[in-house]
mmCIF file of C-alpha atoms in Angstrom:
data_model
loop_
_atom_site.group_PDB
_atom_site.id
_atom_site.type_symbol
_atom_site.label_atom_id
_atom_site.label_comp_id
_atom_site.label_asym_id
_atom_site.label_seq_id
_atom_site.Cartn_x
_atom_site.Cartn_y
_atom_site.Cartn_z
ATOM 1 C CA MET A 251 115.380 132.570 126.715
ATOM 2 C CA ALA A 252 118.086 130.534 128.258
ATOM 3 C CA GLU A 253 114.215 127.721 129.181
ATOM 4 C CA VAL A 254 113.915 128.377 125.236
ATOM 5 C CA ARG A 255 117.268 127.242 123.040
ATOM 6 C CA LYS A 256 117.545 124.525 125.760
ATOM 7 C CA THR A 257 114.694 123.217 124.633
ATOM 8 C CA MET A 258 115.264 123.887 120.548
ATOM 9 C CA THR A 259 118.498 121.847 121.464
ATOM 10 C CA SER A 260 117.185 118.607 123.071
ATOM 11 C CA LEU A 261 114.538 119.170 120.454
ATOM 12 C CA LYS A 262 116.702 118.680 117.230
ATOM 13 C CA ASP A 263 119.402 115.877 119.394
ATOM 14 C CA ILE A 264 116.161 113.910 119.269
ATOM 15 C CA GLY A 265 115.558 114.257 115.454
ATOM 16 C CA PHE A 266 113.437 116.745 114.768
ATOM 17 C CA ASP A 267 114.398 119.242 111.449
ATOM 18 C CA GLY A 268 113.919 122.347 113.796
ATOM 19 C CA VAL A 269 111.471 124.358 115.338
ATOM 20 C CA ILE A 270 108.282 126.271 114.703
ATOM 21 C CA LEU A 271 108.590 129.108 116.991
ATOM 22 C CA GLY A 272 106.105 131.473 118.292
ATOM 23 C CA TYR A 273 105.413 135.068 120.303
ATOM 24 C CA ALA A 274 102.664 134.735 122.334
ATOM 25 C CA ARG A 275 101.418 138.178 122.166
ATOM 26 C CA GLU A 276 97.998 138.339 120.200
ATOM 27 C CA VAL A 277 94.494 139.176 121.051
ATOM 28 C CA VAL A 278 91.272 137.231 120.894
ATOM 29 C CA MET A 279 87.768 138.163 120.709
ATOM 30 C CA GLU A 280 85.090 136.699 122.846
ATOM 31 C CA GLY A 281 81.976 135.876 120.803
ATOM 32 C CA GLY A 282 80.112 138.972 119.837
ATOM 33 C CA GLU A 283 82.660 141.043 120.318
ATOM 34 C CA SER A 284 83.615 143.695 117.999
ATOM 35 C CA VAL A 285 86.483 145.571 117.081
ATOM 36 C CA GLY A 286 86.683 149.705 118.136
ATOM 37 C CA LYS A 287 86.157 152.414 115.164
ATOM 38 C CA GLU A 288 87.735 155.262 117.620
ATOM 39 C CA GLU A 289 91.667 156.566 116.767
ATOM 40 C CA THR A 290 93.660 155.362 118.921
ATOM 41 C CA ASP A 291 96.341 158.115 120.156
ATOM 42 C CA ALA A 292 99.991 157.903 117.776
ATOM 43 C CA ALA A 293 102.051 157.872 120.762
ATOM 44 C CA ILE A 294 100.264 154.878 122.075
ATOM 45 C CA VAL A 295 99.930 153.044 118.485
ATOM 46 C CA LYS A 296 103.868 153.397 118.302
ATOM 47 C CA ALA A 297 104.239 152.286 122.140
ATOM 48 C CA GLU A 298 102.672 149.228 121.398
ATOM 49 C CA VAL A 299 103.753 148.072 117.635
ATOM 50 C CA ILE A 300 107.589 148.672 119.545
ATOM 51 C CA ALA A 301 106.704 145.986 121.518
ATOM 52 C CA TRP A 302 105.299 143.121 119.704
ATOM 53 C CA LYS A 303 108.634 144.316 117.241
ATOM 54 C CA LYS A 304 110.662 143.875 120.095
ATOM 55 C CA GLY A 305 109.074 140.550 120.927
ATOM 56 C CA THR A 306 108.778 139.853 117.318
ATOM 57 C CA LEU A 307 112.496 140.329 116.604
ATOM 58 C CA GLU A 308 113.697 138.300 119.602
ATOM 59 C CA THR A 309 112.035 135.317 118.102
ATOM 60 C CA VAL A 310 112.972 135.639 114.995
ATOM 61 C CA SER A 311 116.873 136.183 116.404
ATOM 62 C CA LEU A 312 116.219 132.658 118.937
ATOM 63 C CA ALA A 313 115.524 130.489 115.548
ATOM 64 C CA GLN A 314 117.908 128.975 113.777
ATOM 65 C CA LYS A 315 118.465 128.206 109.986
ATOM 66 C CA GLY A 316 116.312 126.343 108.673
ATOM 67 C CA ASP A 317 113.425 126.900 112.158
ATOM 68 C CA TYR A 318 110.532 129.114 110.817
ATOM 69 C CA VAL A 319 108.193 131.582 113.164
ATOM 70 C CA ALA A 320 104.747 132.212 113.530
ATOM 71 C CA LEU A 321 103.690 135.737 113.758
ATOM 72 C CA LYS A 322 100.030 137.223 115.169
ATOM 73 C CA PHE A 323 99.858 140.651 113.531
ATOM 74 C CA THR A 324 96.580 141.431 115.945
ATOM 75 C CA GLY A 325 99.572 141.129 119.132
ATOM 76 C CA ALA A 326 100.804 144.815 117.288
ATOM 77 C CA GLY A 327 97.878 146.137 119.185
ATOM 78 C CA SER A 328 94.528 148.270 118.811
ATOM 79 C CA GLN A 329 95.486 150.120 115.085
ATOM 80 C CA ALA A 330 96.486 147.069 114.212
ATOM 81 C CA LEU A 331 93.155 145.506 114.394
ATOM 82 C CA ARG A 332 91.033 148.107 113.452
ATOM 83 C CA GLU A 333 93.533 147.932 110.411
ATOM 84 C CA LEU A 334 92.777 144.148 110.091
ATOM 85 C CA SER A 335 88.956 144.654 110.175
ATOM 86 C CA SER A 336 88.479 147.181 108.018
ATOM 87 C CA CYS A 337 91.511 145.128 105.166
ATOM 88 C CA LEU A 338 93.208 148.040 105.138
ATOM 89 C CA PRO A 339 97.518 148.453 104.601
ATOM 90 C CA PRO A 340 99.540 148.736 108.303
ATOM 91 C CA SER A 341 100.059 151.558 109.533
ATOM 92 C CA LYS A 342 103.349 153.115 108.271
ATOM 93 C CA VAL A 343 104.457 152.227 111.869
ATOM 94 C CA LEU A 344 103.543 148.598 111.551
ATOM 95 C CA GLU A 345 104.575 148.142 107.971
ATOM 96 C CA GLU A 346 108.317 149.065 108.298
ATOM 97 C CA ALA A 347 108.413 146.600 111.641
ATOM 98 C CA ILE A 348 107.082 143.735 109.166
ATOM 99 C CA LEU A 349 110.199 144.516 106.699
ATOM 100 C CA GLU A 350 112.277 144.604 109.312
ATOM 101 C CA THR A 351 111.415 141.135 110.620
ATOM 102 C CA CYS A 352 111.261 140.165 107.163
ATOM 103 C CA ASP A 353 114.504 141.349 106.619
ATOM 104 C CA LEU A 354 115.991 139.910 109.784
ATOM 105 C CA ALA A 355 113.885 136.652 109.046
ATOM 106 C CA LYS A 356 115.423 136.682 105.320
ATOM 107 C CA LYS A 357 119.591 137.146 106.750
ATOM 108 C CA ARG A 358 118.816 134.315 109.391
ATOM 109 C CA ASP A 359 117.298 131.965 106.824
ATOM 110 C CA VAL A 360 114.542 131.577 108.858
ATOM 111 C CA ARG A 361 110.925 131.203 107.297
ATOM 112 C CA LEU A 362 107.783 133.786 108.698
ATOM 113 C CA LEU A 363 104.135 131.989 108.993
ATOM 114 C CA PHE A 364 101.738 134.583 109.163
ATOM 115 C CA ASP A 365 98.905 133.145 111.474
ATOM 116 C CA ALA A 366 95.580 132.693 111.271
ATOM 117 C CA GLU A 367 92.972 134.540 113.046
ATOM 118 C CA GLN A 368 90.125 134.912 113.795
ATOM 119 C CA THR A 369 87.494 135.578 110.787
ATOM 120 C CA ALA A 370 87.163 139.303 111.849
ATOM 121 C CA VAL A 371 90.768 140.016 111.038
ATOM 122 C CA GLN A 372 91.274 137.120 108.155
ATOM 123 C CA ALA A 373 90.487 139.331 105.257
ATOM 124 C CA GLY A 374 92.702 142.072 106.452
ATOM 125 C CA ILE A 375 95.838 139.041 107.420
ATOM 126 C CA ASP A 376 94.765 137.434 104.335
ATOM 127 C CA MET A 377 95.661 141.068 102.208
ATOM 128 C CA TRP A 378 98.942 141.686 104.267
ATOM 129 C CA THR A 379 100.237 138.168 103.613
ATOM 130 C CA LEU A 380 100.293 138.403 99.866
ATOM 131 C CA ILE A 381 101.422 141.873 99.747
ATOM 132 C CA PHE A 382 104.634 140.790 101.973
ATOM 133 C CA GLN A 383 104.655 137.843 99.725
ATOM 134 C CA GLN A 384 104.861 139.950 96.668
ATOM 135 C CA ILE A 385 108.023 141.243 97.853
ATOM 136 C CA TYR A 386 109.811 138.396 99.648
ATOM 137 C CA ASN A 387 108.872 134.908 97.646
ATOM 138 C CA CYS A 388 110.319 136.067 94.277
ATOM 139 C CA GLU A 389 113.847 136.019 95.356
ATOM 140 C CA VAL A 390 114.647 133.186 94.911
ATOM 141 C CA PRO A 391 112.691 131.697 92.641
ATOM 142 C CA GLY A 392 110.420 127.955 94.188
ATOM 143 C CA GLN A 393 111.061 129.465 97.928
ATOM 144 C CA ALA A 394 109.166 131.056 99.678
ATOM 145 C CA LEU A 395 110.533 132.984 103.286
ATOM 146 C CA VAL A 396 106.268 134.732 103.891
ATOM 147 C CA TYR A 397 103.777 131.843 104.216
ATOM 148 C CA GLY A 398 99.857 132.935 104.588
ATOM 149 C CA THR A 399 97.779 130.569 107.029
ATOM 150 C CA TYR A 400 94.419 127.853 106.043
ATOM 151 C CA GLN A 401 92.267 127.257 108.176
ATOM 152 C CA ALA A 402 90.639 123.749 106.613
ATOM 153 C CA TYR A 403 87.534 124.085 108.865
ATOM 154 C CA LEU A 404 86.062 127.065 107.302
ATOM 155 C CA ARG A 405 84.172 126.589 104.276
ATOM 156 C CA SER A 406 85.207 129.586 102.724
ATOM 157 C CA THR A 407 89.013 128.110 102.463
ATOM 158 C CA PRO A 408 88.997 126.083 99.242
ATOM 159 C CA ALA A 409 88.084 129.847 97.544
ATOM 160 C CA THR A 410 90.132 131.909 99.391
ATOM 161 C CA LEU A 411 93.156 129.551 98.418
ATOM 162 C CA ALA A 412 91.928 129.802 94.573
ATOM 163 C CA ARG A 413 92.425 132.769 94.868
ATOM 164 C CA HIS A 414 95.623 133.110 95.830
ATOM 165 C CA ILE A 415 96.973 130.247 93.983
ATOM 166 C CA ALA A 416 95.727 132.330 90.962
ATOM 167 C CA ALA A 417 98.128 135.500 92.416
ATOM 168 C CA ALA A 418 101.160 133.575 92.822
ATOM 169 C CA SER A 419 100.801 132.178 89.363
ATOM 170 C CA ASP A 420 99.872 135.849 87.814
ATOM 171 C CA GLU A 421 102.603 138.021 89.626
ATOM 172 C CA GLY A 422 105.361 134.840 89.840
ATOM 173 C CA PHE A 423 105.972 134.485 93.154
ATOM 174 C CA THR A 424 106.322 131.103 95.122
ATOM 175 C CA LEU A 425 103.047 130.301 97.524
ATOM 176 C CA GLY A 426 103.837 129.995 100.745
ATOM 177 C CA VAL A 427 101.078 127.866 103.267
ATOM 178 C CA LYS A 428 100.761 126.855 106.076
ATOM 179 C CA LEU A 429 97.509 124.291 106.333
ATOM 180 C CA VAL A 430 95.363 123.955 109.994
ATOM 181 C CA ARG A 431 92.398 122.497 110.436
ATOM 182 C CA GLY A 432 91.386 125.306 112.691
ATOM 183 C CA ALA A 433 91.673 127.151 115.945
ATOM 184 C CA TYR A 434 89.087 129.500 116.929
ATOM 185 C CA LEU A 435 85.971 126.818 117.066
ATOM 186 C CA GLY A 436 85.235 129.015 120.314
ATOM 187 C CA SER A 437 85.458 132.267 119.310
ATOM 188 C CA ASP A 438 84.216 132.434 115.579
ATOM 189 C CA PRO A 439 80.846 131.776 114.179
ATOM 190 C CA ARG A 440 79.633 128.621 113.810
ATOM 191 C CA HIS A 441 78.073 128.269 110.232
ATOM 192 C CA LEU A 442 81.091 129.568 108.690
ATOM 193 C CA PHE A 443 82.346 126.043 109.808
ATOM 194 C CA TRP A 444 81.646 122.856 107.837
ATOM 195 C CA SER A 445 78.967 120.912 109.676
ATOM 196 C CA GLU A 446 80.766 118.189 110.613
ATOM 197 C CA LYS A 447 83.910 117.422 111.571
ATOM 198 C CA LYS A 448 84.281 114.794 108.862
ATOM 199 C CA ASP A 449 84.062 117.144 106.305
ATOM 200 C CA THR A 450 86.750 119.110 108.102
ATOM 201 C CA ASP A 451 88.070 116.529 107.552
ATOM 202 C CA THR A 452 88.224 115.592 104.549
ATOM 203 C CA ALA A 453 89.002 119.619 103.198
ATOM 204 C CA TYR A 454 92.310 119.350 104.469
ATOM 205 C CA ASN A 455 93.082 116.170 103.139
ATOM 206 C CA GLU A 456 91.837 117.120 99.578
ATOM 207 C CA ILE A 457 93.674 120.060 99.839
ATOM 208 C CA ALA A 458 96.751 118.809 100.939
ATOM 209 C CA GLU A 459 96.825 116.648 98.113
ATOM 210 C CA SER A 460 96.465 119.515 95.456
ATOM 211 C CA LEU A 461 99.070 121.997 96.959
ATOM 212 C CA ILE A 462 101.618 118.804 96.915
ATOM 213 C CA GLN A 463 100.527 117.407 93.503
ATOM 214 C CA ARG A 464 100.609 121.171 92.089
ATOM 215 C CA ARG A 465 97.521 120.063 90.527
ATOM 216 C CA PHE A 466 94.078 120.935 91.098
ATOM 217 C CA ASN A 467 91.076 118.606 92.122
ATOM 218 C CA ASN A 468 87.378 118.277 92.305
ATOM 219 C CA PHE A 469 87.673 120.144 95.894
ATOM 220 C CA LEU A 470 90.237 122.480 95.468
ATOM 221 C CA LYS A 471 89.146 124.330 92.012
ATOM 222 C CA PRO A 472 90.474 127.221 90.300
ATOM 223 C CA LEU A 473 89.286 130.440 89.285
ATOM 224 C CA GLN A 474 86.922 130.893 86.250
ATOM 225 C CA GLY A 475 88.954 132.063 83.762
ATOM 226 C CA LYS A 476 91.997 130.964 85.276
ATOM 227 C CA GLU A 477 91.971 127.334 84.156
ATOM 228 C CA SER A 478 94.539 127.408 82.118
ATOM 229 C CA ARG A 479 97.065 128.503 83.957
ATOM 230 C CA GLU A 480 100.244 126.807 85.599
ATOM 231 C CA PHE A 481 100.106 126.087 89.072
ATOM 232 C CA PRO A 482 102.268 128.123 91.017
ATOM 233 C CA ASP A 483 105.674 126.748 92.764
ATOM 234 C CA VAL A 484 104.341 126.254 96.816
ATOM 235 C CA ASN A 485 106.117 125.957 100.078
ATOM 236 C CA LEU A 486 104.122 123.810 102.357
ATOM 237 C CA VAL A 487 103.698 123.141 106.560
ATOM 238 C CA LEU A 488 101.591 120.525 106.624
ATOM 239 C CA ALA A 489 100.379 121.182 110.364
ATOM 240 C CA SER A 490 98.547 118.052 111.815
ATOM 241 C CA HIS A 491 98.216 116.225 114.668
ATOM 242 C CA ASN A 492 96.099 113.643 112.844
ATOM 243 C CA LEU A 493 98.067 110.590 111.552
ATOM 244 C CA LYS A 494 95.442 109.425 108.861
ATOM 245 C CA SER A 495 96.106 113.058 106.900
ATOM 246 C CA VAL A 496 99.888 112.558 107.310
ATOM 247 C CA LYS A 497 99.838 108.708 106.427
ATOM 248 C CA GLN A 498 98.026 110.914 102.793
ATOM 249 C CA ALA A 499 100.726 113.006 102.558
ATOM 250 C CA MET A 500 103.408 110.521 103.542
ATOM 251 C CA SER A 501 102.062 108.235 100.409
ATOM 252 C CA ILE A 502 101.481 111.017 97.675
ATOM 253 C CA ARG A 503 105.416 112.081 98.379
ATOM 254 C CA GLN A 504 106.636 108.310 98.729
ATOM 255 C CA GLU A 505 104.544 107.638 95.146
ATOM 256 C CA GLN A 506 105.738 111.323 94.336
ATOM 257 C CA LEU A 507 109.542 109.680 94.775
ATOM 258 C CA ALA A 508 109.412 106.671 93.236
ATOM 259 C CA LEU A 509 108.087 108.240 89.904
ATOM 260 C CA GLY A 510 110.653 110.725 89.354
ATOM 261 C CA GLN A 511 108.516 113.520 90.357
ATOM 262 C CA LYS A 512 109.095 116.864 90.799
ATOM 263 C CA ARG A 513 108.049 117.387 94.417
ATOM 264 C CA ILE A 514 107.382 120.890 96.660
ATOM 265 C CA HIS A 515 109.328 122.025 99.608
ATOM 266 C CA MET A 516 107.605 120.775 102.583
ATOM 267 C CA THR A 517 107.534 119.754 106.499
ATOM 268 C CA TYR A 518 105.385 117.918 108.976
ATOM 269 C CA GLY A 519 104.369 120.275 111.961
ATOM 270 C CA GLN A 520 103.158 119.134 115.601
ATOM 271 C CA LEU A 521 102.787 121.843 118.512
ATOM 272 C CA MET A 522 105.007 120.985 121.531
ATOM 273 C CA GLY A 523 103.698 118.805 123.815
ATOM 274 C CA MET A 524 100.809 116.944 121.315
ATOM 275 C CA ALA A 525 100.463 114.425 118.970
ATOM 276 C CA ASP A 526 104.238 113.532 119.751
ATOM 277 C CA HIS A 527 103.420 109.992 118.203
ATOM 278 C CA VAL A 528 103.580 111.578 115.103
ATOM 279 C CA SER A 529 105.857 113.226 115.569
ATOM 280 C CA CYS A 530 108.004 109.984 116.553
ATOM 281 C CA GLU A 531 106.787 108.209 113.331
ATOM 282 C CA LEU A 532 108.276 110.638 110.955
ATOM 283 C CA ILE A 533 111.331 111.015 113.018
ATOM 284 C CA GLN A 534 111.845 107.959 112.251
ATOM 285 C CA ALA A 535 110.977 107.418 108.981
ATOM 286 C CA GLY A 536 113.565 109.946 108.461
ATOM 287 C CA LYS A 537 116.134 108.049 110.098
ATOM 288 C CA LEU A 538 115.084 104.791 108.031
ATOM 289 C CA ALA A 539 115.093 106.415 105.003
ATOM 290 C CA HIS A 540 118.353 108.572 105.648
ATOM 291 C CA ASN A 541 120.182 104.979 106.527
ATOM 292 C CA LEU A 542 118.796 103.703 103.566
ATOM 293 C CA GLN A 543 120.013 105.943 101.419
ATOM 294 C CA GLN A 544 123.452 104.214 100.090
ATOM 295 C CA SER A 545 120.773 101.322 98.711
ATOM 296 C CA PRO A 546 119.975 100.900 95.173
ATOM 297 C CA TYR A 547 117.112 98.862 95.985
ATOM 298 C CA GLU A 548 115.460 101.593 98.012
ATOM 299 C CA ASN A 549 114.431 104.636 97.660
ATOM 300 C CA ARG A 550 112.463 106.629 100.787
ATOM 301 C CA ASP A 551 110.863 109.938 101.122
ATOM 302 C CA MET A 552 112.818 111.798 104.657
ATOM 303 C CA PRO A 553 110.014 113.688 105.756
ATOM 304 C CA LYS A 554 110.916 116.818 107.703
ATOM 305 C CA VAL A 555 109.705 117.486 110.802
ATOM 306 C CA HIS A 556 108.924 120.126 113.034
ATOM 307 C CA LYS A 557 107.815 121.489 116.626
ATOM 308 C CA TYR A 558 105.654 123.835 117.220
ATOM 309 C CA LEU A 559 107.517 125.915 120.544
ATOM 310 C CA VAL A 560 104.898 129.080 121.712
ATOM 311 C CA TRP A 561 107.070 131.742 124.259
ATOM 312 C CA GLY A 562 106.135 134.637 126.311
ATOM 313 C CA THR A 563 104.926 135.251 129.717
ATOM 314 C CA VAL A 564 102.554 133.619 131.854
ATOM 315 C CA GLY A 565 99.630 136.379 130.641
ATOM 316 C CA GLU A 566 100.451 135.949 126.854
ATOM 317 C CA CYS A 567 100.423 132.493 126.994
ATOM 318 C CA LEU A 568 97.083 132.127 128.616
ATOM 319 C CA LYS A 569 94.321 132.992 125.824
ATOM 320 C CA TYR A 570 96.729 130.851 123.038
ATOM 321 C CA LEU A 571 96.554 127.643 125.986
ATOM 322 C CA LEU A 572 92.791 127.753 126.016
ATOM 323 C CA ARG A 573 92.248 128.091 122.648
ATOM 324 C CA ARG A 574 94.975 124.787 121.637
ATOM 325 C CA ALA A 575 92.373 122.854 124.627
ATOM 326 C CA GLN A 576 89.236 123.958 123.513
ATOM 327 C CA GLU A 577 90.870 122.573 119.044
ATOM 328 C CA ASN A 578 92.010 120.023 120.805
ATOM 329 C CA ARG A 579 88.571 118.788 122.635
ATOM 330 C CA ASP A 580 89.384 114.909 120.830
ATOM 331 C CA ALA A 581 92.555 114.044 122.483
ATOM 332 C CA VAL A 582 91.226 111.045 123.856
ATOM 333 C CA VAL A 583 90.809 109.433 120.265
ATOM 334 C CA ARG A 584 94.487 110.644 119.551
ATOM 335 C CA THR A 585 95.169 109.613 123.276
ATOM 336 C CA GLU A 586 94.570 105.923 123.078
ATOM 337 C CA GLU A 587 96.172 106.567 119.514
ATOM 338 C CA GLY A 588 99.400 107.328 121.483
ATOM 339 C CA ARG A 589 99.404 104.385 124.025
ATOM 340 C CA LEU A 590 98.606 102.243 121.029
ATOM 341 C CA ALA A 591 101.745 103.115 119.494
ATOM 342 C CA LEU A 592 103.849 102.620 122.610
ATOM 343 C CA ARG A 593 101.988 98.886 122.804
ATOM 344 C CA ASN A 594 103.294 98.470 119.311
ATOM 345 C CA GLU A 595 106.945 100.117 119.990
ATOM 346 C CA LEU A 596 107.527 98.296 123.281
ATOM 347 C CA VAL A 597 106.389 95.235 121.921
ATOM 348 C CA ARG A 598 108.803 95.669 118.928
ATOM 349 C CA ARG A 599 111.717 96.122 121.109
ATOM 350 C CA LEU A 600 111.220 93.409 123.684
ATOM 351 C CA MET A 601 110.821 90.902 120.107
ATOM 352 C CA ARG A 602 114.158 92.748 118.945
ATOM 353 C CA THR A 603 116.079 91.194 122.821
#
């Protein structure tokens, strides 16, 4: 715990606005593996949920005002897996644990990201996310406590997001969105993804643009029959290591600021130890905007940026780390970007001296 707190403090000292803190306990099924249908003894179910709740509440307690906490429901045990895979509501003991987690997060002014997981359980996660968004995301207008996670590499994501936008509009709650490219390439069926990486990049950038501007476009379209409904309030975590995606979002936000348009609550997020050049560029942009605040001639967007930290035992973190390695196979390209960024920064400093 002390090491986690020390790392959180050091990141905020650098200039990060906060952290996204995740408890690593989860279940990742291998390709072809299915969720068992047999019932689990009630005592075992309760013990599994209690263990998950303990780690989750500790994570929320570690987080500070303005931080985020990522939750993985599969870590709550075998019964949770069965409920998710069958799109059933959470058991009473798990529902109470989730409500307790949400109440503590609300008390500590911490936001909750309900993480996306494998497609075998994702429909259930989406259902649970909407249940708790309807409870907690309508209390303060324009402010979300609970966020769902949407994976741009899935062909189904635009339709899923359109349904959730319609639900938020109909029910009057703020839609919390964490947008990622995707993290289960090694375990989900390949036909569910876009055929090429460039298609995923397009999906990500088009969805991000639509959410930031709070309007539909040619990629993210409204549900049939809901075209006339007003786009709901949106809070967004743009989780990306892709500099092009980040710069596109920054450009849209800057244009909105210059035109005096209403802007959504939004932060950028990167994993600890990855894409640090992207994080640092965001931090520098924020510092520049802060320094120019007093100028009547400059009005710069001040981006918020959070670093994603995962904590737990080595065993709990192992599958998470393996998935990260699988997801980031294109890290060589980003390493080149980072090298060039370091070179440019070195030249800038030498020229200044």
